[in-house]
């Protein structure tokens, strides 16, 4: 996170130089600082990790918001139509994520995305149990969750 | 215009609160009721947000933040209580 | 005013999603399905209203607090849903009669409080204890 410290320092310097002590001033300073780091220090190995990470974080945020909105329209559809067509079930999804942070983020993401709700992680951390609203094809559902896991691991590793 | 929208939102939230309360009374199990209490905390946060806009005092937002915190702690506490031996079912 | 229209739209959408969460809670047949509705719609609904407050005031302090509240909701509501769903499931809250599959059934040991993985996933090479991902990249 060395790059982050530098970026924050550059943002603070921008705020001090412009005398614009507001959130938007800080945001602009942060953006300019990131551009500066990205252009000048791209090849320095100490910073390249951070420089590559920021766009991933932003892409993940947009992905998360998209999924959240999609899941809410799905919930709206479910709530306003008869419940007879629902086929709920609990499936086990094998995990590739190891650390606490990865599993927590994945479980949170699953809970806020369409038709899935994470129930629990097995004690040996190999499997995540997920409750699904429409479980027509367990393998397809597992694939979908593996895709979310891929996104999370891409972000955190 | 904002006043009208805030009032309409208040009415919608009141309806949501009524509906949630019906499920809170219907139950049928304790975890159901805890989930409804949690939803009520979220609804109260939304009420506070609306009231912040209506009154123009942004200090009310702190109340919403603290409420979110305590509601989360209450949910976790309830879950612990249920698992470590409380009433299994309150029928 | 443009910001006023945006704030009004966010408020109404947020309130409608909260109503949807309530209706979902009323209509869904079992605990876990109710939690589907309350977690997602409740989190988005109250988050939208908080963002509407930020847009309406347009001040740095208010925006920071509103964003903090939104972030907090997004982080905690899935966690709360998880602990409650887990507690509900393991204390034997009945599931809907039309459930098609339950791979979690019978995997929890009441005495030792351990949860086993299904047999077919147990034969994978052992994962480390979370300190460092060893073969993680694969």
Short mmCIF file of C-alpha atoms in Angstrom, two decimals, chain C residues 43-129:
data_model
loop_
_atom_site.label_atom_id
_atom_site.label_comp_id
_atom_site.label_asym_id
_atom_site.label_seq_id
_atom_site.Cartn_x
_atom_site.Cartn_y
_atom_site.Cartn_z
CA UNK C 43 -29.91 -2.54 1.72
CA UNK C 44 -30.47 -0.88 -1.64
CA UNK C 45 -33.51 1.07 -0.43
CA UNK C 46 -31.89 2.64 2.62
CA UNK C 47 -28.65 3.15 0.69
CA UNK C 48 -30.52 5.08 -2.00
CA UNK C 49 -32.22 7.27 0.58
CA UNK C 50 -28.88 8.04 2.22
CA UNK C 51 -27.42 8.98 -1.18
CA UNK C 52 -30.48 11.17 -1.79
CA UNK C 53 -29.70 13.01 1.46
CA UNK C 54 -26.12 13.54 0.24
CA UNK C 55 -27.33 14.85 -3.13
CA UNK C 56 -29.92 17.11 -1.49
CA UNK C 57 -27.50 18.82 0.89
CA UNK C 58 -24.48 18.77 -1.42
CA UNK C 59 -22.06 19.54 1.44
CA UNK C 60 -18.84 17.68 2.06
CA UNK C 61 -19.59 16.75 5.67
CA UNK C 62 -23.07 15.46 4.85
CA UNK C 63 -21.85 13.56 1.80
CA UNK C 64 -19.09 11.91 3.81
CA UNK C 65 -21.50 10.80 6.52
CA UNK C 66 -24.13 9.63 4.06
CA UNK C 67 -21.58 7.64 2.10
CA UNK C 68 -20.25 6.18 5.34
CA UNK C 69 -23.78 5.13 6.28
CA UNK C 70 -24.34 3.57 2.84
CA UNK C 71 -21.05 1.72 2.98
CA UNK C 72 -21.86 0.50 6.47
CA UNK C 73 -25.25 -0.81 5.35
CA UNK C 74 -23.73 -2.57 2.35
CA UNK C 75 -21.11 -4.20 4.58
CA UNK C 76 -23.27 -5.19 7.52
CA UNK C 77 -26.61 -6.22 6.08
CA UNK C 78 -25.20 -9.31 4.30
CA UNK C 79 -23.28 -10.22 7.44
CA UNK C 80 -26.37 -9.85 9.61
CA UNK C 81 -28.35 -11.89 7.07
CA UNK C 82 -25.69 -14.58 7.18
CA UNK C 83 -25.61 -14.89 10.98
CA UNK C 84 -29.40 -14.88 11.22
CA UNK C 85 -29.85 -17.36 8.36
CA UNK C 86 -27.29 -19.63 9.94
CA UNK C 87 -28.89 -19.36 13.37
CA UNK C 88 -32.33 -19.93 11.89
CA UNK C 89 -31.25 -22.93 9.86
CA UNK C 90 -29.38 -24.65 12.67
CA UNK C 91 -32.09 -24.08 15.23
CA UNK C 92 -34.48 -25.93 12.98
CA UNK C 93 -36.69 -23.28 11.44
CA UNK C 94 -38.83 -25.19 8.94
CA UNK C 95 -38.09 -24.72 5.26
CA UNK C 96 -40.74 -24.32 2.61
CA UNK C 97 -42.32 -27.61 1.54
CA UNK C 98 -41.38 -27.07 -2.11
CA UNK C 99 -37.64 -26.95 -1.52
CA UNK C 100 -35.93 -28.91 -4.29
CA UNK C 101 -32.53 -29.67 -2.81
CA UNK C 102 -30.76 -29.27 0.51
CA UNK C 103 -27.08 -30.13 0.52
CA UNK C 104 -26.55 -28.66 3.98
CA UNK C 105 -28.89 -31.09 5.71
CA UNK C 106 -27.18 -33.20 8.35
CA UNK C 107 -23.77 -31.62 7.86
CA UNK C 108 -23.80 -29.70 11.15
CA UNK C 109 -22.60 -31.29 14.36
CA UNK C 110 -24.59 -29.87 17.27
CA UNK C 111 -22.07 -30.94 19.90
CA UNK C 112 -18.79 -29.84 18.41
CA UNK C 113 -20.29 -26.91 16.44
CA UNK C 114 -18.47 -27.95 13.30
CA UNK C 115 -19.86 -27.92 9.79
CA UNK C 116 -18.61 -30.56 7.41
CA UNK C 117 -18.16 -30.21 3.67
CA UNK C 118 -19.95 -32.66 1.36
CA UNK C 119 -18.02 -35.87 0.82
CA UNK C 120 -17.10 -35.16 -2.78
CA UNK C 121 -15.38 -31.89 -1.94
CA UNK C 122 -13.42 -33.30 0.98
CA UNK C 123 -10.81 -35.05 -1.16
CA UNK C 124 -9.27 -31.91 -2.55
CA UNK C 125 -5.67 -31.17 -1.50
CA UNK C 126 -5.74 -29.60 1.95
CA UNK C 127 -6.13 -25.83 2.01
CA UNK C 128 -3.79 -23.95 4.27
CA UNK C 129 -5.13 -22.34 7.42
#
